Structure formats: structure tokens, C-alpha cells
Coordinates of C-alpha atoms in Angstrom, one line a residue:
M936 CA -8.0 -28.2 -8.6
N937 CA -4.5 -27.2 -7.8
Y938 CA -3.1 -23.9 -8.7
N939 CA 0.5 -23.0 -8.8
F940 CA 1.2 -19.8 -6.9
S941 CA 4.9 -20.4 -6.3
R942 CA 5.7 -17.1 -8.3
F943 CA 3.4 -15.2 -5.6
D944 CA 5.4 -17.1 -2.7
T945 CA 8.7 -16.1 -4.0
F946 CA 7.4 -12.4 -4.6
Y947 CA 5.8 -12.3 -1.0
K948 CA 9.2 -13.4 0.4
I949 CA 10.8 -10.7 -1.3
I950 CA 8.4 -8.0 -0.2
I951 CA 9.0 -9.4 3.4
F952 CA 12.8 -9.1 3.2
F953 CA 12.6 -5.6 1.5
I954 CA 10.3 -4.2 4.2
I955 CA 12.7 -5.7 6.8
I956 CA 15.5 -4.0 5.2
L957 CA 13.6 -0.7 5.0
L958 CA 12.9 -0.8 8.9
L959 CA 16.3 -1.7 9.8
E960 CA 17.6 1.0 7.5
G961 CA 14.7 3.5 9.1
I962 CA 16.0 2.7 12.6
F963 CA 19.6 3.2 11.8
H964 CA 18.8 6.5 10.0
H965 CA 16.3 8.0 12.3
Y966 CA 18.2 7.2 15.5
Y967 CA 21.7 7.7 14.1
W968 CA 22.2 10.4 16.7
I969 CA 22.0 7.9 19.5
I970 CA 23.7 4.8 17.9
S971 CA 26.7 6.9 16.8
Q972 CA 27.1 7.9 20.3
K973 CA 27.2 4.2 21.4
I974 CA 29.2 2.7 18.7
N975 CA 32.8 4.1 18.8
F976 CA 33.9 3.5 15.1
L977 CA 30.8 5.6 13.8
N978 CA 31.3 9.4 13.5
Y979 CA 28.9 11.3 15.6
K980 CA 26.3 13.2 13.5
N981 CA 23.1 14.9 14.9
Q982 CA 20.9 12.8 12.3
I983 CA 17.4 12.2 12.8
G984 CA 14.3 11.7 10.5
Y985 CA 13.8 9.8 7.3
N986 CA 16.1 8.9 4.5
N987 CA 15.1 11.2 1.7
L988 CA 16.3 9.0 -1.1
I989 CA 14.0 6.3 0.2
W990 CA 10.9 8.1 1.6
Q991 CA 10.6 11.4 0.0
E992 CA 8.9 12.5 -3.3
N993 CA 10.4 10.4 -6.2
G994 CA 12.3 8.3 -3.6
L995 CA 12.8 4.5 -3.8
V996 CA 9.3 3.6 -2.1
E997 CA 7.3 6.1 -4.3
I998 CA 9.0 4.9 -7.5
L999 CA 8.1 1.3 -6.6
Q1000 CA 4.5 2.3 -5.8
V1001 CA 4.2 3.9 -9.2
I1002 CA 5.7 0.7 -11.0
F1003 CA 3.4 -1.6 -9.2
L1004 CA 0.3 0.6 -10.1
L1005 CA 1.6 0.6 -13.9
I1006 CA 2.0 -3.2 -13.8
S1007 CA -1.5 -3.5 -12.2
I1008 CA -3.1 -1.4 -15.0
I1009 CA -1.3 -3.5 -17.7
L1010 CA -2.5 -6.8 -16.0
I1011 CA -6.2 -5.6 -15.7
I1012 CA -6.1 -4.4 -19.3
S1013 CA -5.0 -7.6 -20.2
Y1014 CA -7.6 -9.3 -18.1
L1015 CA -10.3 -7.3 -19.7
R1016 CA -9.2 -8.6 -23.1
K1017 CA -9.3 -12.3 -21.9
I1018 CA -12.7 -12.1 -20.5
F1019 CA -14.4 -9.7 -23.1
Y1020 CA -16.3 -12.6 -24.9
S1021 CA -16.9 -14.8 -21.9
S1022 CA -18.2 -12.8 -19.1
T1023 CA -21.3 -10.8 -18.3
I1024 CA -21.8 -7.2 -19.1
I1025 CA -21.9 -6.2 -15.4
F1026 CA -18.8 -8.2 -14.6
K1027 CA -16.9 -6.3 -17.4
I1028 CA -18.4 -2.9 -16.0
L1029 CA -17.2 -3.8 -12.6
I1030 CA -13.6 -4.5 -14.0
L1031 CA -13.8 -1.2 -15.9
F1032 CA -14.7 0.8 -12.9
Y1033 CA -11.8 -0.9 -11.1
L1034 CA -9.5 0.0 -13.9
F1035 CA -10.6 3.8 -14.0
G1036 CA -10.0 3.9 -10.2
I1037 CA -6.5 2.5 -10.6
L1038 CA -5.9 4.9 -13.4
Y1039 CA -6.9 7.7 -11.4
Y1040 CA -4.8 6.6 -8.5
F1041 CA -1.7 6.2 -10.8
F1042 CA -2.1 9.6 -12.3
E1043 CA -2.5 11.2 -8.9
E1044 CA 0.6 9.4 -7.6
I1045 CA 2.7 11.1 -10.6
S1046 CA 0.7 14.3 -10.3
W1047 CA -0.7 13.6 -13.8
G1048 CA 2.8 13.5 -15.2
Q1049 CA 4.5 16.4 -13.4
H1050 CA 6.8 14.2 -11.4
I1051 CA 8.0 12.7 -14.6
F1052 CA 8.2 15.6 -17.1
G1053 CA 8.7 18.3 -14.5
W1054 CA 6.6 21.1 -15.7
Q1055 CA 5.7 24.1 -13.6
T1056 CA 2.5 23.8 -11.4
P1057 CA -0.3 25.8 -13.2
E1058 CA -1.3 28.8 -11.2
F1059 CA -4.7 27.4 -10.5
F1060 CA -3.2 24.5 -8.5
L1061 CA -0.6 26.8 -6.9
K1062 CA -3.3 28.6 -5.2
I1063 CA -5.4 25.7 -3.9
N1064 CA -2.8 22.7 -3.5
K1065 CA -1.2 22.5 -0.4
Q1066 CA 2.0 20.9 -1.9
G1067 CA 2.0 23.1 -5.1
E1068 CA 1.6 20.1 -7.2
T1069 CA -0.9 19.2 -10.1
N1070 CA -3.1 16.8 -8.2
I1071 CA -6.3 16.6 -6.4
H1072 CA -5.6 14.7 -3.3
N1073 CA -3.5 17.5 -1.9
V1074 CA -6.2 20.2 -2.3
Y1075 CA -8.4 19.1 0.4
S1076 CA -7.8 16.5 3.2
V1077 CA -11.1 14.6 2.1
F1078 CA -9.8 14.0 -1.3
N1079 CA -6.8 12.3 0.3
E1080 CA -8.3 10.5 3.4
L1081 CA -11.4 9.3 1.8
P1082 CA -9.7 7.3 -1.0
R1083 CA -7.0 6.3 1.4
N1084 CA -9.7 4.8 3.9
L1085 CA -11.4 3.0 1.0
L1086 CA -8.1 1.6 0.0
L1087 CA -7.4 0.6 3.5
V1088 CA -10.7 -1.4 3.7
W1089 CA -10.3 -2.9 0.3
C1090 CA -6.8 -4.1 0.8
S1091 CA -7.0 -5.2 4.4
L1092 CA -10.4 -6.6 4.9
S1093 CA -11.5 -8.2 1.5
F1094 CA -10.9 -11.7 2.9
I1095 CA -13.5 -10.8 5.6
I1096 CA -15.8 -9.0 3.3
I1097 CA -16.5 -12.0 1.1
K1098 CA -18.0 -13.8 4.2
I1099 CA -20.8 -11.3 4.3
K1100 CA -23.9 -12.8 2.8
V1101 CA -24.5 -10.1 0.2
F1102 CA -21.2 -10.9 -1.4
K1103 CA -22.0 -14.5 -2.0
N1104 CA -22.5 -13.8 -5.7
I1105 CA -19.9 -16.0 -7.5
H1106 CA -18.7 -13.3 -9.8
L1107 CA -18.5 -10.7 -7.2
N1108 CA -16.8 -12.9 -4.8
Y1109 CA -14.2 -13.8 -7.5
F1110 CA -13.7 -10.1 -8.2
I1111 CA -13.3 -9.2 -4.5
F1112 CA -11.1 -12.1 -3.4
P1113 CA -9.6 -14.0 -6.5
S1114 CA -7.1 -15.9 -4.1
Y1115 CA -6.7 -16.7 -0.5
K1116 CA -3.2 -15.9 -0.9
L1117 CA -4.1 -12.2 -0.9
K1118 CA -4.8 -12.2 2.9
F1119 CA -1.0 -12.5 3.6
I1120 CA -0.6 -9.0 2.2
S1121 CA -3.7 -8.0 4.1
F1122 CA -2.2 -9.3 7.4
L1123 CA 0.7 -7.1 6.6
I1124 CA -1.2 -3.9 6.2
I1125 CA -3.2 -4.6 9.4
F1126 CA 0.0 -5.3 11.3
F1127 CA 1.5 -1.9 10.2
F1128 CA -1.9 -0.1 10.8
I1129 CA -3.1 -1.1 14.1
P1130 CA 0.0 -0.1 16.4
D1131 CA 0.0 3.4 15.0
F1132 CA -3.7 3.8 15.1
V1133 CA -3.9 2.6 18.8
V1134 CA -0.8 5.0 19.9
D1135 CA -2.5 7.9 18.0
K1136 CA -6.0 7.3 19.3
L1137 CA -5.0 6.7 22.8
D1138 CA -2.3 9.5 22.7
L1139 CA 0.3 7.4 24.2
G1140 CA 3.7 8.7 24.9
P1141 CA 4.8 11.9 26.5
S1142 CA 3.7 15.2 24.7
D1143 CA 7.3 16.7 25.1
P1144 CA 10.1 14.0 24.9
H1145 CA 12.9 16.6 25.6
V1146 CA 11.8 17.0 29.4
N1147 CA 14.1 14.3 30.4
K1148 CA 15.8 11.1 29.5
K1149 CA 13.0 8.8 30.7
E1150 CA 10.5 10.9 28.8
L1151 CA 12.7 10.4 25.7
M1152 CA 13.0 6.7 26.0
I1153 CA 9.2 6.4 26.6
Y1154 CA 8.7 8.4 23.4
I1155 CA 11.1 6.4 21.3
F1156 CA 9.5 3.1 22.5
F1157 CA 6.0 4.3 21.2
E1158 CA 7.5 5.8 18.1
I1159 CA 9.2 2.2 17.4
I1160 CA 6.3 -0.1 18.3
S1161 CA 4.1 2.2 15.9
F1162 CA 6.7 2.2 13.1
N1163 CA 6.8 6.0 13.0
F1164 CA 10.6 6.0 12.6
V1165 CA 9.9 5.6 8.9
R1166 CA 7.2 7.3 6.7
L1167 CA 4.5 5.1 7.7
S1168 CA 2.1 6.5 5.4
E1169 CA 4.2 5.8 2.4
L1170 CA 4.9 2.4 3.6
Q1171 CA 1.2 1.7 3.8
E1172 CA 0.7 3.0 0.4
F1173 CA 3.4 0.8 -0.9
L1174 CA 1.5 -2.2 0.7
F1175 CA -1.7 -1.1 -0.8
N1176 CA -0.1 -0.9 -4.3
T1177 CA 1.6 -4.2 -3.9
Y1178 CA -2.0 -5.6 -2.9
I1179 CA -3.5 -4.1 -6.0
M1180 CA -0.8 -5.5 -8.2
C1181 CA -1.2 -9.1 -6.8
H1182 CA -5.0 -8.9 -7.0
A1183 CA -4.6 -8.0 -10.7
Y1184 CA -2.2 -10.8 -11.1
F1185 CA -4.7 -13.2 -9.4
L1186 CA -7.5 -12.0 -11.6
I1187 CA -5.4 -13.2 -14.5
K1188 CA -4.0 -16.3 -13.0
V1189 CA -7.4 -17.7 -12.5
N1190 CA -9.2 -16.2 -15.3
S1191 CA -11.6 -18.8 -16.7
I1192 CA -15.1 -18.1 -15.6
N1193 CA -16.2 -21.7 -15.7
K1194 CA -13.7 -22.3 -12.9
L1195 CA -15.4 -19.9 -10.5
S1196 CA -17.7 -22.6 -8.9
M1197 CA -14.6 -24.6 -7.9
L1198 CA -12.6 -21.6 -6.9
D1199 CA -15.7 -20.4 -4.7
D1200 CA -15.4 -23.8 -2.8
K1201 CA -11.7 -23.5 -2.5
F1202 CA -11.9 -20.0 -1.0
R1203 CA -14.7 -20.8 1.3
T1204 CA -12.4 -23.4 3.1
H1205 CA -9.5 -20.8 3.9

């Protein structure tokens, strides 16, 4: 059966273009102190680091993350309504748990409304939260790293996970990987994860880049190939949320349970 995924193709191209713009802007902003010395018509400024309008709290990237999560929540609620009378109880429970997980993620991202309404952080969270916000993931590193690593596995490896024998159940297969198109976003996540992981684990680059010009150039080289001239953690979260939104979209796009056997054959060929 032929499914029209042209909307995703257009959206994917927009995402690629947007990321390229973010990277170019990131290089220009982060290394402006070098670039402005080389280009005559630019006024020199000792500017280094990230563009706060893009990468800081409530910046462009974080706003898009929240919007994508909100769209995902709406799509999954709509999907639950569509399958309410046509799917098994277990499958509906699975989707409900997925919805609750995304709701938790969404409210943590907006600090349970604090980023929107701007209330003062309660004294309890001021004492235990590393950033003085009303959320859980900044209390202890495990509350941030564990969900983050689970998201990394879910969003980057689902197209591999469904190959494991235990996941051959057609309904579970459909939930984990409703469209082979999702693997293109997974490739993006892997592309931005591996270089940083390798550079960090192998401790590449000089420990003190200010010793001499050569050391500085080596440091910049590894910084660029690992994409650390932008806030990489925020870029990765943006891709996670993009994946979640597209996953929710495909759950609805191919929502008829009686099509699952045909879908299963289709996905096995990709």
C-alpha cells in the first residue's frame, strides 16, 4: 500500500535547513573574535560563546522544543480517541503511558509553568534545585541523565530495536516504529551524538588551549567536529522532540489497526 508522506519530506527538509542555519550562526557567533580579525569590514569584538537569544532558557530552540512537545501531546490524545474502540486494552495502556511520559517531559521543560507564568521558585526547590527552578530534572543528575539517555535510545535506535525478536509483536512493532521515515531523524541524532561522545570519552584536544596558537587551533578543531560551538545538549533535545512529534504524527497517519500486517511487511523491507 502506498502512503503519502510528502508532508514529512517537506518538514524534514525544513529541519535540515534550520539546523544548518543554527550551525552557521553558531560558528559566526562563537568564533566572532577570530572572524572579525580576518574580515576588514567587521568591527572587532571579543565575542565568544552561544547566542543567548537562540540557546539560553526560553530562547528560540527551547521554545520550539516546547511547541513540538505540545503538538505531540495533542496528536497522541487525538490518536487515543481514534483507537479507543478498535485496539486492545494493552495497546491503549501502552499509548497512555507514552502520553504520561511526554506530559511529564513537557511540564519539566516549562518548569511546570514557571517559564510561562514567571512565579517565584518555592523555597523547597530553591534549596534542592541546582538552577533554582520548579522542576525535578535539575535536582540530581540522575533525574536528568537517566531520562535523557532513555530518550537517546528511543529516538536514535528504534529502527534497530524492532529487529530484535522479542519486539516482533505487530502492535508493539507498530508503536515502536510506525514509519521507516523516522530513521532519518534517528540518523541526525546519531550524527550529532557520536563525534561529541568520541571526543569526550577519548579526551581529545589540549587541556589548555591558551598555551600557544597551535594548541588553540587543535582545540578549535575538536570543538567544531564535535559541534560544541553551539549548546549541543539543547540541539540534541530539539532533535529528540522533533522525533517524538513525528512519531506521534505517524501513529495517526497510519492509524488503522487492520493495516498493521501490511505495515509490518513494509517496515521489514527497509
